């Protein structure tokens, strides 16, 4: 069988590298996650701006899509390989013939009706690639392959390479599988790969990746050192009061905070299948023979998946901040950010979130929106997450006012609710504040809505990481009022004026 003849990607990298050490699964997975984060930052930094419809690269990944940043999903064509394809009957029972195998259906779906930026291809169950997570990146600036392999002895190895020949060998092995399963799609995919010539990457690109990798690794080391220091202090203090608990405290001092570790695992486990579901949904939306009502339902699925993926990303980021030695050291890269551009993208989503809960929203902006100093991607995500949680805490029929006001060398963005009464002869009174129960040190739970969200402290840390500040006040007759301060770029200070 061909799956035994074709080498796996980890075998190709092992043959071309002096040594690839086996290590514990946790260590290898940590190396994989850190390298993926560095790769994502490298792509965001190297992709050119311009039209969203221009494809600037190709990503081949398994077993699920790896990047969910809007800039990347819009600029990169993605092909996902999976050994466990979705059962098409669960997706399209009204069209799937009973005698049509799942693999044939997925192979058929990658022909003319495929989404321009997203494709899904199956791997045979016996293929050794089914035991590997991998990522091949092709752009005009560089080619890169990353592989996390699980071996029969339970050990794992992680390896990566920028070498053009190594990446080309990895593509040949992967492409051979595509050619045997779907020759027509292979021809198109191979033509796309060849658009990105296998030239040696600029040394500055490799240096930037190394710096990003070092930055990610440094954060991990700082997290470990901080946790060990905290554990040692707890052990020292605990041994004085409870002499017999030294052994248990020593054990806990060597492991990460269980709440944070659980949240990171939860966010990852939820985000990964949701990303795959969204990919499959967008594939179905490209079909030309769907009923209008089916299209609308698929769009709802796509929207809900995107919303929850964004929430999981915020939860994961919040967990990272809680395990970093200090908020200052965990700040993301802050740059001059066009608030006008961020709000143009965000306000329609805020209005949709309010409308879904029978709320109204009014945004009052200055005549000229100044430039702030922040992280544009995270600012959009954190603001949208805050608005989403804010709308969930208000009763139906309420009104939300979002006002943006210059405040010295900062910009103030304030969210305040207005509770309306259907009877015009009666004064409107604020609804009963929602019940919020703490779940560990980062989350809160609202029993009435079943909503799990970040608590105020964790949300404040997120705003600090993007250069801002969040203040929460409870005001009589107004309910909860949220105020965000963002620093202005020096050249934009003292600008004023409003518009609505």
GROMACS .gro file of C-alpha atoms in nm:
model
  500
    1UNK     CA    1   0.000   0.000   0.000
    2UNK     CA    2   0.130   0.346  -0.087
    3UNK     CA    3   0.087   0.478   0.266
    4UNK     CA    4   0.369   0.249   0.383
    5UNK     CA    5   0.601   0.346   0.097
    6UNK     CA    6   0.571   0.723   0.117
    7UNK     CA    7   0.779   0.870   0.401
    8UNK     CA    8   0.617   1.076   0.672
    9UNK     CA    9   0.720   1.439   0.714
   10UNK     CA   10   0.900   1.370   1.041
   11UNK     CA   11   1.109   1.104   0.866
   12UNK     CA   12   1.208   1.353   0.597
   13UNK     CA   13   1.318   1.611   0.852
   14UNK     CA   14   1.503   1.348   1.056
   15UNK     CA   15   1.701   1.241   0.749
   16UNK     CA   16   1.806   1.598   0.676
   17UNK     CA   17   1.896   1.707   1.028
   18UNK     CA   18   2.185   1.597   1.244
   19UNK     CA   19   1.963   1.495   1.534
   20UNK     CA   20   1.601   1.514   1.639
   21UNK     CA   21   1.572   1.424   2.006
   22UNK     CA   22   1.270   1.241   2.141
   23UNK     CA   23   1.124   1.404   2.450
   24UNK     CA   24   0.819   1.400   2.671
   25UNK     CA   25   0.486   1.472   2.500
   26UNK     CA   26   0.439   1.789   2.707
   27UNK     CA   27   0.778   1.932   2.608
   28UNK     CA   28   0.734   1.855   2.237
   29UNK     CA   29   0.383   2.000   2.234
   30UNK     CA   30   0.514   2.313   2.405
   31UNK     CA   31   0.780   2.348   2.134
   32UNK     CA   32   0.510   2.304   1.868
   33UNK     CA   33   0.284   2.570   2.019
   34UNK     CA   34   0.567   2.819   2.065
   35UNK     CA   35   0.687   2.770   1.707
   36UNK     CA   36   0.334   2.809   1.568
   37UNK     CA   37   0.296   3.136   1.760
   38UNK     CA   38   0.627   3.258   1.617
   39UNK     CA   39   0.519   3.152   1.266
   40UNK     CA   40   0.189   3.337   1.300
   41UNK     CA   41   0.370   3.655   1.407
   42UNK     CA   42   0.619   3.614   1.122
   43UNK     CA   43   0.338   3.583   0.868
   44UNK     CA   44   0.157   3.886   1.008
   45UNK     CA   45   0.479   4.087   0.987
   46UNK     CA   46   0.587   3.977   0.639
   47UNK     CA   47   0.261   3.964   0.442
   48UNK     CA   48   0.205   4.276   0.238
   49UNK     CA   49  -0.101   4.494   0.288
   50UNK     CA   50  -0.359   4.548   0.018
   51UNK     CA   51  -0.672   4.379  -0.111
   52UNK     CA   52  -0.810   4.093   0.095
   53UNK     CA   53  -0.885   3.902  -0.225
   54UNK     CA   54  -0.516   3.867  -0.320
   55UNK     CA   55  -0.368   3.533  -0.218
   56UNK     CA   56  -0.023   3.587  -0.070
   57UNK     CA   57   0.063   3.237   0.041
   58UNK     CA   58  -0.036   2.877   0.098
   59UNK     CA   59  -0.061   2.677   0.422
   60UNK     CA   60  -0.087   2.296   0.431
   61UNK     CA   61  -0.174   2.177   0.779
   62UNK     CA   62  -0.300   1.882   0.983
   63UNK     CA   63  -0.514   1.782   1.156
   64UNK     CA   64  -0.699   2.117   1.171
   65UNK     CA   65  -0.653   2.477   1.049
   66UNK     CA   66  -0.384   2.647   1.257
   67UNK     CA   67  -0.428   3.020   1.201
   68UNK     CA   68  -0.749   3.215   1.266
   69UNK     CA   69  -0.627   3.576   1.246
   70UNK     CA   70  -0.851   3.752   0.989
   71UNK     CA   71  -0.552   3.892   0.799
   72UNK     CA   72  -0.411   3.542   0.756
   73UNK     CA   73  -0.736   3.366   0.669
   74UNK     CA   74  -0.805   3.632   0.405
   75UNK     CA   75  -0.454   3.636   0.257
   76UNK     CA   76  -0.353   3.269   0.270
   77UNK     CA   77  -0.501   2.971   0.091
   78UNK     CA   78  -0.536   2.683   0.336
   79UNK     CA   79  -0.554   2.308   0.281
   80UNK     CA   80  -0.624   2.089   0.583
   81UNK     CA   81  -0.543   1.717   0.593
   82UNK     CA   82  -0.728   1.496   0.837
   83UNK     CA   83  -0.734   1.124   0.910
   84UNK     CA   84  -1.084   1.162   1.060
   85UNK     CA   85  -1.298   1.352   0.811
   86UNK     CA   86  -1.641   1.470   0.914
   87UNK     CA   87  -1.931   1.245   0.836
   88UNK     CA   88  -2.101   1.428   0.548
   89UNK     CA   89  -2.437   1.285   0.659
   90UNK     CA   90  -2.413   1.507   0.967
   91UNK     CA   91  -2.358   1.811   0.748
   92UNK     CA   92  -2.579   1.755   0.444
   93UNK     CA   93  -2.831   1.474   0.497
   94UNK     CA   94  -3.054   1.620   0.226
   95UNK     CA   95  -2.796   1.570  -0.052
   96UNK     CA   96  -2.561   1.291   0.049
   97UNK     CA   97  -2.641   0.966  -0.142
   98UNK     CA   98  -2.649   0.663   0.084
   99UNK     CA   99  -2.401   0.470  -0.129
  100UNK     CA  100  -2.142   0.749  -0.152
  101UNK     CA  101  -1.843   0.693   0.080
  102UNK     CA  102  -1.730   0.982   0.298
  103UNK     CA  103  -1.383   0.995   0.141
  104UNK     CA  104  -1.534   1.013  -0.210
  105UNK     CA  105  -1.762   1.292  -0.102
  106UNK     CA  106  -1.476   1.498   0.042
  107UNK     CA  107  -1.266   1.431  -0.269
  108UNK     CA  108  -1.553   1.554  -0.483
  109UNK     CA  109  -1.591   1.865  -0.271
  110UNK     CA  110  -1.239   1.983  -0.356
  111UNK     CA  111  -1.319   2.021  -0.724
  112UNK     CA  112  -1.512   2.313  -0.874
  113UNK     CA  113  -1.715   2.393  -0.564
  114UNK     CA  114  -1.421   2.438  -0.329
  115UNK     CA  115  -1.378   2.756  -0.129
  116UNK     CA  116  -1.100   2.971  -0.279
  117UNK     CA  117  -0.906   2.991   0.048
  118UNK     CA  118  -1.005   2.672   0.235
  119UNK     CA  119  -0.996   2.304   0.143
  120UNK     CA  120  -1.015   1.977   0.336
  121UNK     CA  121  -0.854   1.652   0.220
  122UNK     CA  122  -0.867   1.309   0.390
  123UNK     CA  123  -0.576   1.086   0.485
  124UNK     CA  124  -0.615   0.710   0.481
  125UNK     CA  125  -0.645   0.560   0.832
  126UNK     CA  126  -0.319   0.362   0.799
  127UNK     CA  127  -0.116   0.659   0.674
  128UNK     CA  128   0.165   0.746   0.922
  129UNK     CA  129   0.083   1.113   0.865
  130UNK     CA  130  -0.225   1.050   1.079
  131UNK     CA  131   0.008   1.047   1.382
  132UNK     CA  132   0.163   1.382   1.292
  133UNK     CA  133   0.065   1.744   1.326
  134UNK     CA  134   0.232   1.952   1.058
  135UNK     CA  135   0.238   2.289   0.891
  136UNK     CA  136   0.391   2.376   0.553
  137UNK     CA  137   0.403   2.747   0.471
  138UNK     CA  138   0.472   2.883   0.121
  139UNK     CA  139   0.508   3.259   0.063
  140UNK     CA  140   0.717   3.488  -0.157
  141UNK     CA  141   0.945   3.559   0.141
  142UNK     CA  142   1.004   3.209   0.278
  143UNK     CA  143   0.911   2.841   0.289
  144UNK     CA  144   0.882   2.662   0.622
  145UNK     CA  145   0.786   2.317   0.751
  146UNK     CA  146   0.703   2.232   1.113
  147UNK     CA  147   0.621   1.880   1.233
  148UNK     CA  148   0.510   1.734   1.567
  149UNK     CA  149   0.526   1.354   1.551
  150UNK     CA  150   0.396   1.094   1.796
  151UNK     CA  151   0.593   0.769   1.807
  152UNK     CA  152   0.482   0.420   1.902
  153UNK     CA  153   0.674   0.435   2.231
  154UNK     CA  154   0.467   0.735   2.340
  155UNK     CA  155   0.750   0.985   2.291
  156UNK     CA  156   0.711   1.289   2.069
  157UNK     CA  157   0.949   1.489   1.854
  158UNK     CA  158   0.924   1.838   1.715
  159UNK     CA  159   1.133   1.969   1.426
  160UNK     CA  160   1.124   2.248   1.170
  161UNK     CA  161   1.323   2.367   0.871
  162UNK     CA  162   1.355   2.668   0.640
  163UNK     CA  163   1.578   2.470   0.399
  164UNK     CA  164   1.418   2.492   0.050
  165UNK     CA  165   1.512   2.133  -0.038
  166UNK     CA  166   1.372   1.994   0.288
  167UNK     CA  167   1.044   2.181   0.240
  168UNK     CA  168   1.034   2.062  -0.122
  169UNK     CA  169   1.081   1.699  -0.013
  170UNK     CA  170   0.801   1.741   0.242
  171UNK     CA  171   0.575   1.876  -0.032
  172UNK     CA  172   0.664   1.587  -0.268
  173UNK     CA  173   0.565   1.335  -0.001
  174UNK     CA  174   0.243   1.517   0.079
  175UNK     CA  175   0.168   1.592  -0.287
  176UNK     CA  176   0.205   1.225  -0.380
  177UNK     CA  177  -0.077   1.143  -0.141
  178UNK     CA  178  -0.295   1.416  -0.294
  179UNK     CA  179  -0.218   1.292  -0.647
  180UNK     CA  180  -0.323   0.937  -0.566
  181UNK     CA  181  -0.645   1.052  -0.397
  182UNK     CA  182  -0.739   1.336  -0.632
  183UNK     CA  183  -0.519   1.394  -0.942
  184UNK     CA  184  -0.714   1.697  -1.065
  185UNK     CA  185  -0.684   1.880  -0.736
  186UNK     CA  186  -0.314   1.788  -0.715
  187UNK     CA  187  -0.247   1.960  -1.047
  188UNK     CA  188  -0.405   2.281  -0.921
  189UNK     CA  189  -0.234   2.258  -0.581
  190UNK     CA  190   0.107   2.183  -0.732
  191UNK     CA  191   0.074   2.483  -0.964
  192UNK     CA  192   0.003   2.699  -0.661
  193UNK     CA  193   0.306   2.561  -0.473
  194UNK     CA  194   0.530   2.633  -0.771
  195UNK     CA  195   0.427   3.000  -0.761
  196UNK     CA  196   0.644   3.030  -0.451
  197UNK     CA  197   0.990   2.943  -0.581
  198UNK     CA  198   1.211   2.731  -0.352
  199UNK     CA  199   1.480   2.992  -0.297
  200UNK     CA  200   1.677   3.028   0.025
  201UNK     CA  201   1.497   3.271   0.257
  202UNK     CA  202   1.645   3.610   0.335
  203UNK     CA  203   1.862   3.580   0.646
  204UNK     CA  204   1.659   3.864   0.797
  205UNK     CA  205   1.344   3.650   0.782
  206UNK     CA  206   1.513   3.360   0.963
  207UNK     CA  207   1.659   3.606   1.215
  208UNK     CA  208   1.314   3.755   1.278
  209UNK     CA  209   1.169   3.406   1.329
  210UNK     CA  210   1.450   3.329   1.575
  211UNK     CA  211   1.377   3.648   1.766
  212UNK     CA  212   1.005   3.570   1.777
  213UNK     CA  213   1.082   3.217   1.889
  214UNK     CA  214   1.314   3.348   2.160
  215UNK     CA  215   1.045   3.591   2.273
  216UNK     CA  216   0.787   3.315   2.302
  217UNK     CA  217   1.033   3.085   2.481
  218UNK     CA  218   1.134   3.367   2.716
  219UNK     CA  219   0.771   3.414   2.817
  220UNK     CA  220   0.745   3.041   2.889
  221UNK     CA  221   1.063   3.052   3.101
  222UNK     CA  222   0.941   3.360   3.288
  223UNK     CA  223   0.615   3.183   3.355
  224UNK     CA  224   0.794   2.876   3.490
  225UNK     CA  225   1.033   3.080   3.707
  226UNK     CA  226   0.747   3.290   3.844
  227UNK     CA  227   0.543   2.982   3.931
  228UNK     CA  228   0.837   2.811   4.097
  229UNK     CA  229   0.917   3.124   4.299
  230UNK     CA  230   0.554   3.152   4.409
  231UNK     CA  231   0.548   2.783   4.500
  232UNK     CA  232   0.867   2.810   4.701
  233UNK     CA  233   0.726   3.103   4.900
  234UNK     CA  234   0.405   2.909   4.962
  235UNK     CA  235   0.608   2.609   5.074
  236UNK     CA  236   0.816   2.822   5.311
  237UNK     CA  237   0.512   2.991   5.464
  238UNK     CA  238   0.302   2.675   5.472
  239UNK     CA  239   0.570   2.470   5.646
  240UNK     CA  240   0.570   2.715   5.935
  241UNK     CA  241   0.196   2.686   5.994
  242UNK     CA  242   0.135   2.328   5.875
  243UNK     CA  243   0.462   2.134   5.917
  244UNK     CA  244   0.309   1.810   5.792
  245UNK     CA  245   0.202   1.952   5.453
  246UNK     CA  246   0.552   2.011   5.314
  247UNK     CA  247   0.541   1.717   5.076
  248UNK     CA  248   0.209   1.810   4.914
  249UNK     CA  249   0.308   2.174   4.883
  250UNK     CA  250   0.637   2.076   4.725
  251UNK     CA  251   0.454   1.872   4.464
  252UNK     CA  252   0.217   2.156   4.378
  253UNK     CA  253   0.504   2.405   4.361
  254UNK     CA  254   0.650   2.211   4.069
  255UNK     CA  255   0.337   2.229   3.855
  256UNK     CA  256   0.159   2.526   3.693
  257UNK     CA  257  -0.148   2.688   3.844
  258UNK     CA  258  -0.425   2.429   3.788
  259UNK     CA  259  -0.690   2.692   3.706
  260UNK     CA  260  -0.477   2.856   3.438
  261UNK     CA  261  -0.356   2.523   3.299
  262UNK     CA  262  -0.714   2.395   3.276
  263UNK     CA  263  -0.831   2.715   3.104
  264UNK     CA  264  -0.551   2.696   2.846
  265UNK     CA  265  -0.636   2.334   2.770
  266UNK     CA  266  -1.010   2.414   2.756
  267UNK     CA  267  -0.959   2.707   2.517
  268UNK     CA  268  -0.737   2.500   2.289
  269UNK     CA  269  -0.968   2.198   2.285
  270UNK     CA  270  -1.273   2.411   2.203
  271UNK     CA  271  -1.105   2.637   1.948
  272UNK     CA  272  -0.957   2.357   1.737
  273UNK     CA  273  -1.281   2.170   1.648
  274UNK     CA  274  -1.467   2.500   1.605
  275UNK     CA  275  -1.208   2.612   1.350
  276UNK     CA  276  -1.253   2.286   1.162
  277UNK     CA  277  -1.634   2.317   1.172
  278UNK     CA  278  -1.607   2.671   1.037
  279UNK     CA  279  -1.381   2.552   0.756
  280UNK     CA  280  -1.629   2.280   0.658
  281UNK     CA  281  -1.918   2.526   0.680
  282UNK     CA  282  -1.744   2.769   0.446
  283UNK     CA  283  -1.678   2.484   0.206
  284UNK     CA  284  -2.050   2.408   0.198
  285UNK     CA  285  -2.135   2.775   0.147
  286UNK     CA  286  -1.942   2.766  -0.181
  287UNK     CA  287  -2.174   2.505  -0.328
  288UNK     CA  288  -2.405   2.639  -0.597
  289UNK     CA  289  -2.699   2.406  -0.540
  290UNK     CA  290  -2.806   2.500  -0.187
  291UNK     CA  291  -3.146   2.629  -0.087
  292UNK     CA  292  -3.159   2.985   0.048
  293UNK     CA  293  -3.274   2.873   0.392
  294UNK     CA  294  -2.982   2.628   0.414
  295UNK     CA  295  -2.738   2.905   0.321
  296UNK     CA  296  -2.879   3.127   0.595
  297UNK     CA  297  -2.840   2.852   0.854
  298UNK     CA  298  -2.485   2.783   0.744
  299UNK     CA  299  -2.405   3.152   0.775
  300UNK     CA  300  -2.538   3.145   1.131
  301UNK     CA  301  -2.311   2.847   1.206
  302UNK     CA  302  -2.016   3.032   1.057
  303UNK     CA  303  -2.092   3.343   1.263
  304UNK     CA  304  -2.133   3.147   1.587
  305UNK     CA  305  -1.810   2.955   1.529
  306UNK     CA  306  -1.619   3.275   1.460
  307UNK     CA  307  -1.764   3.439   1.770
  308UNK     CA  308  -1.670   3.148   1.993
  309UNK     CA  309  -1.323   3.112   1.837
  310UNK     CA  310  -1.259   3.479   1.919
  311UNK     CA  311  -1.379   3.419   2.277
  312UNK     CA  312  -1.147   3.120   2.313
  313UNK     CA  313  -0.854   3.325   2.186
  314UNK     CA  314  -0.922   3.587   2.453
  315UNK     CA  315  -0.948   3.319   2.722
  316UNK     CA  316  -0.618   3.170   2.609
  317UNK     CA  317  -0.448   3.512   2.604
  318UNK     CA  318  -0.583   3.593   2.949
  319UNK     CA  319  -0.442   3.265   3.080
  320UNK     CA  320  -0.104   3.351   2.930
  321UNK     CA  321  -0.106   3.689   3.103
  322UNK     CA  322  -0.189   3.532   3.438
  323UNK     CA  323   0.114   3.303   3.413
  324UNK     CA  324   0.356   3.580   3.316
  325UNK     CA  325   0.575   3.732   3.586
  326UNK     CA  326   0.434   4.080   3.532
  327UNK     CA  327   0.177   4.247   3.309
  328UNK     CA  328   0.446   4.485   3.186
  329UNK     CA  329   0.666   4.204   3.059
  330UNK     CA  330   0.368   4.040   2.886
  331UNK     CA  331   0.264   4.344   2.683
  332UNK     CA  332   0.222   4.276   2.316
  333UNK     CA  333   0.397   4.484   2.056
  334UNK     CA  334   0.231   4.828   2.068
  335UNK     CA  335   0.222   5.042   1.755
  336UNK     CA  336   0.036   5.352   1.629
  337UNK     CA  337  -0.312   5.217   1.561
  338UNK     CA  338  -0.585   5.373   1.348
  339UNK     CA  339  -0.885   5.368   1.579
  340UNK     CA  340  -1.104   5.472   1.288
  341UNK     CA  341  -1.014   5.154   1.099
  342UNK     CA  342  -1.063   4.935   1.407
  343UNK     CA  343  -1.406   5.084   1.479
  344UNK     CA  344  -1.519   5.056   1.117
  345UNK     CA  345  -1.462   4.682   1.144
  346UNK     CA  346  -1.596   4.649   1.499
  347UNK     CA  347  -1.912   4.862   1.516
  348UNK     CA  348  -2.118   4.647   1.273
  349UNK     CA  349  -2.038   4.340   1.487
  350UNK     CA  350  -2.130   4.529   1.805
  351UNK     CA  351  -2.463   4.628   1.650
  352UNK     CA  352  -2.530   4.266   1.550
  353UNK     CA  353  -2.450   4.145   1.902
  354UNK     CA  354  -2.693   4.401   2.047
  355UNK     CA  355  -2.965   4.324   1.790
  356UNK     CA  356  -2.951   3.949   1.862
  357UNK     CA  357  -3.042   4.027   2.224
  358UNK     CA  358  -3.313   4.281   2.141
  359UNK     CA  359  -3.095   4.575   2.245
  360UNK     CA  360  -3.019   4.903   2.070
  361UNK     CA  361  -2.674   5.056   2.044
  362UNK     CA  362  -2.562   5.409   1.967
  363UNK     CA  363  -2.199   5.504   1.906
  364UNK     CA  364  -2.088   5.867   1.946
  365UNK     CA  365  -1.750   5.944   1.792
  366UNK     CA  366  -1.526   6.253   1.771
  367UNK     CA  367  -1.520   6.452   1.449
  368UNK     CA  368  -1.171   6.316   1.393
  369UNK     CA  369  -1.068   5.985   1.541
  370UNK     CA  370  -0.708   6.016   1.661
  371UNK     CA  371  -0.439   5.750   1.637
  372UNK     CA  372  -0.383   5.552   1.956
  373UNK     CA  373  -0.091   5.339   2.067
  374UNK     CA  374  -0.203   4.977   2.100
  375UNK     CA  375  -0.210   4.641   1.925
  376UNK     CA  376  -0.471   4.667   1.645
  377UNK     CA  377  -0.561   4.298   1.627
  378UNK     CA  378  -0.592   4.249   2.002
  379UNK     CA  379  -0.769   4.584   2.046
  380UNK     CA  380  -1.043   4.471   1.809
  381UNK     CA  381  -1.075   4.133   1.985
  382UNK     CA  382  -1.072   4.273   2.339
  383UNK     CA  383  -1.322   4.551   2.265
  384UNK     CA  384  -1.557   4.313   2.082
  385UNK     CA  385  -1.532   4.063   2.369
  386UNK     CA  386  -1.612   4.336   2.620
  387UNK     CA  387  -1.915   4.453   2.419
  388UNK     CA  388  -2.034   4.093   2.384
  389UNK     CA  389  -2.017   4.032   2.760
  390UNK     CA  390  -2.176   4.371   2.828
  391UNK     CA  391  -2.478   4.294   2.608
  392UNK     CA  392  -2.525   3.956   2.778
  393UNK     CA  393  -2.564   4.128   3.116
  394UNK     CA  394  -2.851   4.360   3.011
  395UNK     CA  395  -3.224   4.284   2.994
  396UNK     CA  396  -3.401   4.289   2.657
  397UNK     CA  397  -3.515   4.633   2.549
  398UNK     CA  398  -3.216   4.812   2.700
  399UNK     CA  399  -3.012   5.073   2.515
  400UNK     CA  400  -2.632   5.092   2.511
  401UNK     CA  401  -2.441   5.412   2.450
  402UNK     CA  402  -2.078   5.394   2.342
  403UNK     CA  403  -1.907   5.732   2.356
  404UNK     CA  404  -1.552   5.809   2.246
  405UNK     CA  405  -1.407   6.129   2.396
  406UNK     CA  406  -1.053   6.277   2.393
  407UNK     CA  407  -0.924   6.305   2.750
  408UNK     CA  408  -0.589   6.485   2.760
  409UNK     CA  409  -0.316   6.253   2.636
  410UNK     CA  410  -0.561   5.961   2.631
  411UNK     CA  411  -0.878   5.861   2.450
  412UNK     CA  412  -1.175   5.760   2.663
  413UNK     CA  413  -1.425   5.501   2.540
  414UNK     CA  414  -1.723   5.463   2.771
  415UNK     CA  415  -2.002   5.204   2.770
  416UNK     CA  416  -2.315   5.292   2.963
  417UNK     CA  417  -2.660   5.127   2.966
  418UNK     CA  418  -2.999   5.298   2.952
  419UNK     CA  419  -3.297   5.095   3.074
  420UNK     CA  420  -3.613   5.177   2.881
  421UNK     CA  421  -3.968   5.127   2.998
  422UNK     CA  422  -4.253   5.044   2.759
  423UNK     CA  423  -4.492   5.259   2.963
  424UNK     CA  424  -4.392   5.619   2.889
  425UNK     CA  425  -4.567   5.738   3.209
  426UNK     CA  426  -4.331   5.537   3.425
  427UNK     CA  427  -3.966   5.602   3.487
  428UNK     CA  428  -3.727   5.346   3.359
  429UNK     CA  429  -3.549   5.149   3.628
  430UNK     CA  430  -3.238   4.940   3.590
  431UNK     CA  431  -3.287   4.568   3.581
  432UNK     CA  432  -3.164   4.336   3.851
  433UNK     CA  433  -2.785   4.299   3.825
  434UNK     CA  434  -2.694   3.958   3.682
  435UNK     CA  435  -2.581   3.686   3.920
  436UNK     CA  436  -2.213   3.613   3.869
  437UNK     CA  437  -2.036   3.318   4.025
  438UNK     CA  438  -1.659   3.284   4.027
  439UNK     CA  439  -1.505   2.986   3.846
  440UNK     CA  440  -1.145   2.973   3.960
  441UNK     CA  441  -0.929   3.283   3.939
  442UNK     CA  442  -1.010   3.389   3.581
  443UNK     CA  443  -1.372   3.310   3.494
  444UNK     CA  444  -1.722   3.399   3.603
  445UNK     CA  445  -2.047   3.216   3.533
  446UNK     CA  446  -2.394   3.371   3.481
  447UNK     CA  447  -2.655   3.103   3.569
  448UNK     CA  448  -2.941   3.292   3.395
  449UNK     CA  449  -2.773   3.285   3.055
  450UNK     CA  450  -2.527   2.997   3.097
  451UNK     CA  451  -2.250   3.235   2.994
  452UNK     CA  452  -1.888   3.181   3.094
  453UNK     CA  453  -1.665   3.485   3.057
  454UNK     CA  454  -1.350   3.645   3.194
  455UNK     CA  455  -1.379   3.818   3.528
  456UNK     CA  456  -1.303   4.188   3.570
  457UNK     CA  457  -0.946   4.136   3.691
  458UNK     CA  458  -0.852   3.921   3.391
  459UNK     CA  459  -1.021   4.164   3.152
  460UNK     CA  460  -0.825   4.452   3.305
  461UNK     CA  461  -0.503   4.259   3.247
  462UNK     CA  462  -0.594   4.219   2.880
  463UNK     CA  463  -0.639   4.594   2.843
  464UNK     CA  464  -0.311   4.656   3.022
  465UNK     CA  465  -0.139   4.422   2.776
  466UNK     CA  466  -0.254   4.640   2.484
  467UNK     CA  467  -0.152   4.964   2.652
  468UNK     CA  468  -0.496   5.058   2.788
  469UNK     CA  469  -0.682   5.075   3.116
  470UNK     CA  470  -1.030   4.954   3.212
  471UNK     CA  471  -1.236   5.106   3.495
  472UNK     CA  472  -1.568   4.951   3.607
  473UNK     CA  473  -1.814   5.150   3.818
  474UNK     CA  474  -2.159   5.072   3.954
  475UNK     CA  475  -2.378   5.385   3.936
  476UNK     CA  476  -2.729   5.417   4.086
  477UNK     CA  477  -2.999   5.424   3.815
  478UNK     CA  478  -2.736   5.361   3.547
  479UNK     CA  479  -2.612   5.013   3.624
  480UNK     CA  480  -2.259   4.909   3.534
  481UNK     CA  481  -2.053   5.166   3.342
  482UNK     CA  482  -1.730   5.060   3.172
  483UNK     CA  483  -1.461   5.313   3.082
  484UNK     CA  484  -1.156   5.233   2.870
  485UNK     CA  485  -0.857   5.465   2.837
  486UNK     CA  486  -0.613   5.429   2.547
  487UNK     CA  487  -0.292   5.634   2.508
  488UNK     CA  488  -0.281   5.874   2.214
  489UNK     CA  489   0.003   5.887   1.968
  490UNK     CA  490   0.211   6.199   2.045
  491UNK     CA  491   0.122   6.378   1.720
  492UNK     CA  492  -0.252   6.324   1.782
  493UNK     CA  493  -0.277   6.462   2.135
  494UNK     CA  494  -0.513   6.750   2.213
  495UNK     CA  495  -0.743   6.681   1.913
  496UNK     CA  496  -1.111   6.722   2.002
  497UNK     CA  497  -1.464   6.759   1.864
  498UNK     CA  498  -1.749   6.509   1.840
  499UNK     CA  499  -1.992   6.364   1.594
  500UNK     CA  500  -2.269   6.107   1.632
   0.00000   0.00000   0.00000
